[in-house]
Coordinates of N, CA and C in Angstrom, one line a residue:
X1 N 0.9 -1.2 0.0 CA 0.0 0.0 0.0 C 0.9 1.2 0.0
X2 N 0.7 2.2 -0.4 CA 0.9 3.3 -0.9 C 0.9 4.5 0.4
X3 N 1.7 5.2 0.6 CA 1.1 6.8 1.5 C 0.0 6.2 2.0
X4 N -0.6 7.3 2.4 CA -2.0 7.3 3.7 C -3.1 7.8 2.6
X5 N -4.1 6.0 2.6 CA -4.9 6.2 1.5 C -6.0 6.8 2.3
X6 N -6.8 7.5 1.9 CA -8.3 7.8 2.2 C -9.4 7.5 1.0
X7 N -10.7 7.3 1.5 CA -11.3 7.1 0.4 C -13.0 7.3 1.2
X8 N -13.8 6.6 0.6 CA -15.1 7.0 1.0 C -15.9 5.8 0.2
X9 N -17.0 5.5 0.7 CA -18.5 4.4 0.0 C -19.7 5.4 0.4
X10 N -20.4 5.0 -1.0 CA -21.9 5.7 -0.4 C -22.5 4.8 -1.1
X11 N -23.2 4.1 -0.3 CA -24.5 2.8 0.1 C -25.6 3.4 0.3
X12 N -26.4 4.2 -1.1 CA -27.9 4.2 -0.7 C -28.8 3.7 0.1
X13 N -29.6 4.2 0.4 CA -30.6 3.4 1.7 C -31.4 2.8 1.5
X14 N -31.9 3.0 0.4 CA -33.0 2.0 -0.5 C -32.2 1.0 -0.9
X15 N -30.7 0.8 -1.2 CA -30.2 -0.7 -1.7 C -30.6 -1.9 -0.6
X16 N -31.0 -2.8 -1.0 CA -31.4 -4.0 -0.3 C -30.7 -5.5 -0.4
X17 N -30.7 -6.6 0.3 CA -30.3 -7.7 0.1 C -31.4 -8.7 -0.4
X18 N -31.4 -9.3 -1.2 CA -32.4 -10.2 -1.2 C -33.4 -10.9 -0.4
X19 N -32.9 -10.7 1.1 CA -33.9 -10.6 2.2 C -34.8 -10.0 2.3
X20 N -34.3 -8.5 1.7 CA -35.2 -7.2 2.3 C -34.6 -6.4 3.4
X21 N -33.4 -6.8 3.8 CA -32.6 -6.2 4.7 C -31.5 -5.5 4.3
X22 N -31.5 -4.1 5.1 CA -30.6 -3.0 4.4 C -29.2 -2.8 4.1
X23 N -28.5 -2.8 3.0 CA -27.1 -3.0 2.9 C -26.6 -2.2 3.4
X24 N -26.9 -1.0 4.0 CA -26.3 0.2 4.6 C -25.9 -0.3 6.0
X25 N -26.6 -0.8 6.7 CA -26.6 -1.2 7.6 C -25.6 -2.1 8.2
X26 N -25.7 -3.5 7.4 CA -24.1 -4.4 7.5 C -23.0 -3.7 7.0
X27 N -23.1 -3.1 5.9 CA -22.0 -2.3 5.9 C -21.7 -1.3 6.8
X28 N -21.8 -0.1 7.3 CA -21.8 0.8 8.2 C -21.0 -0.7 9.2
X29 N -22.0 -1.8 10.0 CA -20.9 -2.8 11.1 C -19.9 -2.9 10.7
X30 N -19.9 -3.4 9.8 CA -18.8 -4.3 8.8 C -17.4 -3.2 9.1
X31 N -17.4 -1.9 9.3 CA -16.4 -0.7 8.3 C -16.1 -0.3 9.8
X32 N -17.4 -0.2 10.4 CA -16.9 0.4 12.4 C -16.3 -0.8 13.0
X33 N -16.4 -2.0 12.5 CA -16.0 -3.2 13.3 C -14.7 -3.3 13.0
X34 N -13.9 -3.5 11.9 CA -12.7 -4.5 11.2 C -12.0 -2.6 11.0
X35 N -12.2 -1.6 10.6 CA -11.6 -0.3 10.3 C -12.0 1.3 11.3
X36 N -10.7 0.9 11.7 CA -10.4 2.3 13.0 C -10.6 3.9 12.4
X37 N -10.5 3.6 11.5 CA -10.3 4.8 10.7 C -9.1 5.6 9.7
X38 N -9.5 6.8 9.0 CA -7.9 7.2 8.4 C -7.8 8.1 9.5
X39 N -6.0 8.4 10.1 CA -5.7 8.9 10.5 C -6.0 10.2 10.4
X40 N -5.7 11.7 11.3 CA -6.1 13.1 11.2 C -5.3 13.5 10.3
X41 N -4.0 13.3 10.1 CA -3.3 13.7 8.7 C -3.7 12.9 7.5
X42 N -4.1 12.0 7.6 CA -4.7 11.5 6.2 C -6.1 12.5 6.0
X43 N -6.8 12.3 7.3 CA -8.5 12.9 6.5 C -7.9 14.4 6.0
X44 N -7.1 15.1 6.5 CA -6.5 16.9 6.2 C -6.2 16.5 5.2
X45 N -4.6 15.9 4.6 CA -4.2 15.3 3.4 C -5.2 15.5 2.1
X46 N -6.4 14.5 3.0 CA -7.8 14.3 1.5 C -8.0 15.4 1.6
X47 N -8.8 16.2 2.7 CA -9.6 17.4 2.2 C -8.5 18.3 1.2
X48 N -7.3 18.5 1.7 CA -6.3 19.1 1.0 C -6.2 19.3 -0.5
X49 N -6.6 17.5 -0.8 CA -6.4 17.4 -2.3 C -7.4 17.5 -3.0
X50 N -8.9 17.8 -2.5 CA -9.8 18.0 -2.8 C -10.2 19.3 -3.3
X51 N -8.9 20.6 -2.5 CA -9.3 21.9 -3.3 C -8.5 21.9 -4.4
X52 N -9.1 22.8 -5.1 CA -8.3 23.1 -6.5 C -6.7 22.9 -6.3
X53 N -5.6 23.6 -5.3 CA -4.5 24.0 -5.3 C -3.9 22.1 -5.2
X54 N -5.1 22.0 -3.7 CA -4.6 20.0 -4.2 C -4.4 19.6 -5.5
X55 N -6.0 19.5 -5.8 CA -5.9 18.8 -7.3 C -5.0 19.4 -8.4
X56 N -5.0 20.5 -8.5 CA -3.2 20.5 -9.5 C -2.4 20.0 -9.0
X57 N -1.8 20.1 -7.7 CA -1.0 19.1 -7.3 C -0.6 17.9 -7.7
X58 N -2.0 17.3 -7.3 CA -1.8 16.3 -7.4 C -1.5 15.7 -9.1
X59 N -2.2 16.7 -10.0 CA -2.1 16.1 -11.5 C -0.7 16.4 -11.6
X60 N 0.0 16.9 -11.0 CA 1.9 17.4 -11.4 C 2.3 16.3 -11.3
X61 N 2.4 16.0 -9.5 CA 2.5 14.3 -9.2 C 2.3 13.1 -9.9
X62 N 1.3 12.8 -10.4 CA 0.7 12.0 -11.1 C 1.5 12.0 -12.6
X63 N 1.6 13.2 -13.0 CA 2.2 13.4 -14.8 C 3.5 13.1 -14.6
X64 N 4.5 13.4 -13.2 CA 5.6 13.3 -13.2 C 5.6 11.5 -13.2
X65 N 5.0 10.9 -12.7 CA 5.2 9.4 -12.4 C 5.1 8.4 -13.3
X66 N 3.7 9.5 -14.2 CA 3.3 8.9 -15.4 C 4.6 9.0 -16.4
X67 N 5.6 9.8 -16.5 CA 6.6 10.4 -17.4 C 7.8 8.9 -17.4
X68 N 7.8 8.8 -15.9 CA 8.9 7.9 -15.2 C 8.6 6.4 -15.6
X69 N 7.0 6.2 -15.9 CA 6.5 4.9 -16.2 C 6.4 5.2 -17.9
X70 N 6.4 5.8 -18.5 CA 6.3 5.5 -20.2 C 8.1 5.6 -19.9
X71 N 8.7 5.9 -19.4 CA 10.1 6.1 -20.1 C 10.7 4.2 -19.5
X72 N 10.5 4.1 -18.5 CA 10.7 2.4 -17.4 C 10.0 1.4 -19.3
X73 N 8.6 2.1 -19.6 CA 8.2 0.7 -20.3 C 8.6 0.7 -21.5
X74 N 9.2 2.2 -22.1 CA 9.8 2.4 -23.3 C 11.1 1.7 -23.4
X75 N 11.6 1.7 -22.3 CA 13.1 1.1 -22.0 C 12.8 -0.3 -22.3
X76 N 12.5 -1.1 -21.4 CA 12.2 -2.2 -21.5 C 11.5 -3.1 -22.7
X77 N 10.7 -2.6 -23.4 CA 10.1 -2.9 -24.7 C 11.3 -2.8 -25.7
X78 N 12.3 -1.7 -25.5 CA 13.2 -1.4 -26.7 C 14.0 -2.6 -26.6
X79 N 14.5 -3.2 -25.1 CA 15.5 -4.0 -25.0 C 14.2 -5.7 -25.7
X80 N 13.3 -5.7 -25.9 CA 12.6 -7.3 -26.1 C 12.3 -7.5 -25.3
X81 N 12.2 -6.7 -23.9 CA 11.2 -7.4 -22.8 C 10.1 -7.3 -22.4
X82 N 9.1 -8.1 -22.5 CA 7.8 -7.9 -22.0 C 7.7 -7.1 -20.6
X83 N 7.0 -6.1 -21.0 CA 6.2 -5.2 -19.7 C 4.5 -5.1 -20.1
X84 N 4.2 -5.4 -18.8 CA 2.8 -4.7 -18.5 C 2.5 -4.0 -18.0
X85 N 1.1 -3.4 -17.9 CA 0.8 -2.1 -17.1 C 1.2 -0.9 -17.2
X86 N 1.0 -0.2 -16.8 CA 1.6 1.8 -16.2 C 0.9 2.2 -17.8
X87 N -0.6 1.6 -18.1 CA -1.4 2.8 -18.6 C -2.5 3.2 -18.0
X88 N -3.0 2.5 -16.9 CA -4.3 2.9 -16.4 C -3.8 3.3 -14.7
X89 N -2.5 2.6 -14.7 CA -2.3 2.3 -12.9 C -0.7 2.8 -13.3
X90 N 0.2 3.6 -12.2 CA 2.1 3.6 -12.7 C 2.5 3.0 -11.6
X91 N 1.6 1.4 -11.8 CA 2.7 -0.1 -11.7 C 3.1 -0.6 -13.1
X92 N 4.2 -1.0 -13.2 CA 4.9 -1.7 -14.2 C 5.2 -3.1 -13.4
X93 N 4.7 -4.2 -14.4 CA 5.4 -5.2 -14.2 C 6.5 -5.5 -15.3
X94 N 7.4 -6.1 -15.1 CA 8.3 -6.3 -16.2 C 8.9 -7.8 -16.2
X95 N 8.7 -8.5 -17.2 CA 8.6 -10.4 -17.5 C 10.0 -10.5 -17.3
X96 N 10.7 -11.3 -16.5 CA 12.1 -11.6 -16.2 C 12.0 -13.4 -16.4
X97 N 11.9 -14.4 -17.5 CA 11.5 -15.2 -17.8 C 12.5 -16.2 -16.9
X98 N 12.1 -17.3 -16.4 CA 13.2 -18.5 -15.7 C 13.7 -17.7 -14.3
X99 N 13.0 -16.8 -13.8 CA 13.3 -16.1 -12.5 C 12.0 -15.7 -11.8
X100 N 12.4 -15.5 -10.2 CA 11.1 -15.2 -9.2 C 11.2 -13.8 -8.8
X101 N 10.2 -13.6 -8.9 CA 10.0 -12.1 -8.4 C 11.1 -11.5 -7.2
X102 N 11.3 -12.2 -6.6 CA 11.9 -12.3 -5.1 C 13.6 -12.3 -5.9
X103 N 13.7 -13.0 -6.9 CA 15.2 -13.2 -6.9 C 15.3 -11.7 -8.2
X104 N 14.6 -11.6 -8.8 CA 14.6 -10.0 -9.9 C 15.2 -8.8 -8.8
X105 N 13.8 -8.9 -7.5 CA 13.6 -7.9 -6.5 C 15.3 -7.8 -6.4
X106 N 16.4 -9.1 -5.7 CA 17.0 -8.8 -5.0 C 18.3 -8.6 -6.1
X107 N 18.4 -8.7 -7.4 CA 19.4 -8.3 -8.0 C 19.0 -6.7 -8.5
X108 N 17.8 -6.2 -8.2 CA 17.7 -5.0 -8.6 C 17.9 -3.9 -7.4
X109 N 17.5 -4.8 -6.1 CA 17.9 -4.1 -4.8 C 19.1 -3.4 -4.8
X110 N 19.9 -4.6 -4.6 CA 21.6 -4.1 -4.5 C 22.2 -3.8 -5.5
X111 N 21.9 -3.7 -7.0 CA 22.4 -2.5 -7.9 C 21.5 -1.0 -8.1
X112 N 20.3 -0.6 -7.5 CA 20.1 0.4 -7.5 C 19.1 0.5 -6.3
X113 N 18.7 -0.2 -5.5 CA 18.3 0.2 -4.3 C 16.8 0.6 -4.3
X114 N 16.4 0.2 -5.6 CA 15.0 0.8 -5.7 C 14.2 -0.3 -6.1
X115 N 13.1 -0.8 -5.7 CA 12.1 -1.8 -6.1 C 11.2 -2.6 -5.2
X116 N 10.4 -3.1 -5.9 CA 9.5 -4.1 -4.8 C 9.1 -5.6 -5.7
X117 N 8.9 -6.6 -5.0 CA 9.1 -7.6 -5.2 C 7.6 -8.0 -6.1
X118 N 7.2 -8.4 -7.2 CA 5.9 -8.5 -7.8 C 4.2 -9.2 -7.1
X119 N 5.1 -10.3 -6.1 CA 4.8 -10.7 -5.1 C 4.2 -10.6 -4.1
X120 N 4.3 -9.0 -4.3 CA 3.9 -8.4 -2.7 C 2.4 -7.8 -2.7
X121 N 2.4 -8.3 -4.4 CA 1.0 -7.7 -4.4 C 0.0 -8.5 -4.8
X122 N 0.5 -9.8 -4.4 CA -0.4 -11.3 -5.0 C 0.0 -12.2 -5.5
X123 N -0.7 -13.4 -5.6 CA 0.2 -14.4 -6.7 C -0.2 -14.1 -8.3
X124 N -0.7 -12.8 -8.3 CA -0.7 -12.7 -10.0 C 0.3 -11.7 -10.6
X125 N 1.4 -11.1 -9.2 CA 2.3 -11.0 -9.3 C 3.7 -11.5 -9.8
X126 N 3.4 -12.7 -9.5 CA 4.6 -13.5 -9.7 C 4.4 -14.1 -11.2
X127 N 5.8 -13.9 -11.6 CA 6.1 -14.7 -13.1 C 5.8 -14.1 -14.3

């Protein structure tokens, strides 16, 4: 996971379960039960990025990352390597054939110190 996510659901009150019992309702338990909440610098953070001065911000952010992920999949594609991803989301996977995510992770660790393991985000990560 990423920085300090915030986010929000809105469960009309008219939605129903096939019983006739209210989905607002289990949900509302469900969210006070299992989640404490976002932190007071996360909820400021959100409101933050919600005003205009956020939201350019944030699209600077975003375009800088986006820049770093077409140039990562440009690179990789030029050399013959399958890459996925970094058009809708700037994760890149990148296909390291006859190797584990875990062993890519640790030869990319200790020559540039930057990465994460494909793995860490599922087994559809891996391979």
């Amino acid at each position: 996971m990423l920085g300090s996510p915030v986010g929000w659901t809105v469960v009309p009150k008219e939605l129903l379960f096939s019983n006739g019992f209210l989905v607002a309702r289990d949900f509302n338990w469900i969210v006070c039960t299992c989640f404490n909440g976002a932190s007071n610098i996360s909820q400021a953070g959100g409101l933050a990025c919600l005003s205009p001065e956020g939201l350019g911000a944030m699209h600077q952010v975003i375009g800088f990352y986006k820049e770093n992920t077409d140039i990562i999949t440009e690179t990789f594609s030029s050399l013959g390597i399958k890459v996925y991803g970094g058009k809708n989301a700037l994760y890149v996977w990148v296909h390291f054939p006859g190797q584990s995510s875990w062993d890519v992770f640790s030869q990319i660790l200790e020559r540039t110190h930057v990465t994460t393991p494909g793995s860490s985000f599922g087994p559809a990560g891996e391979g």
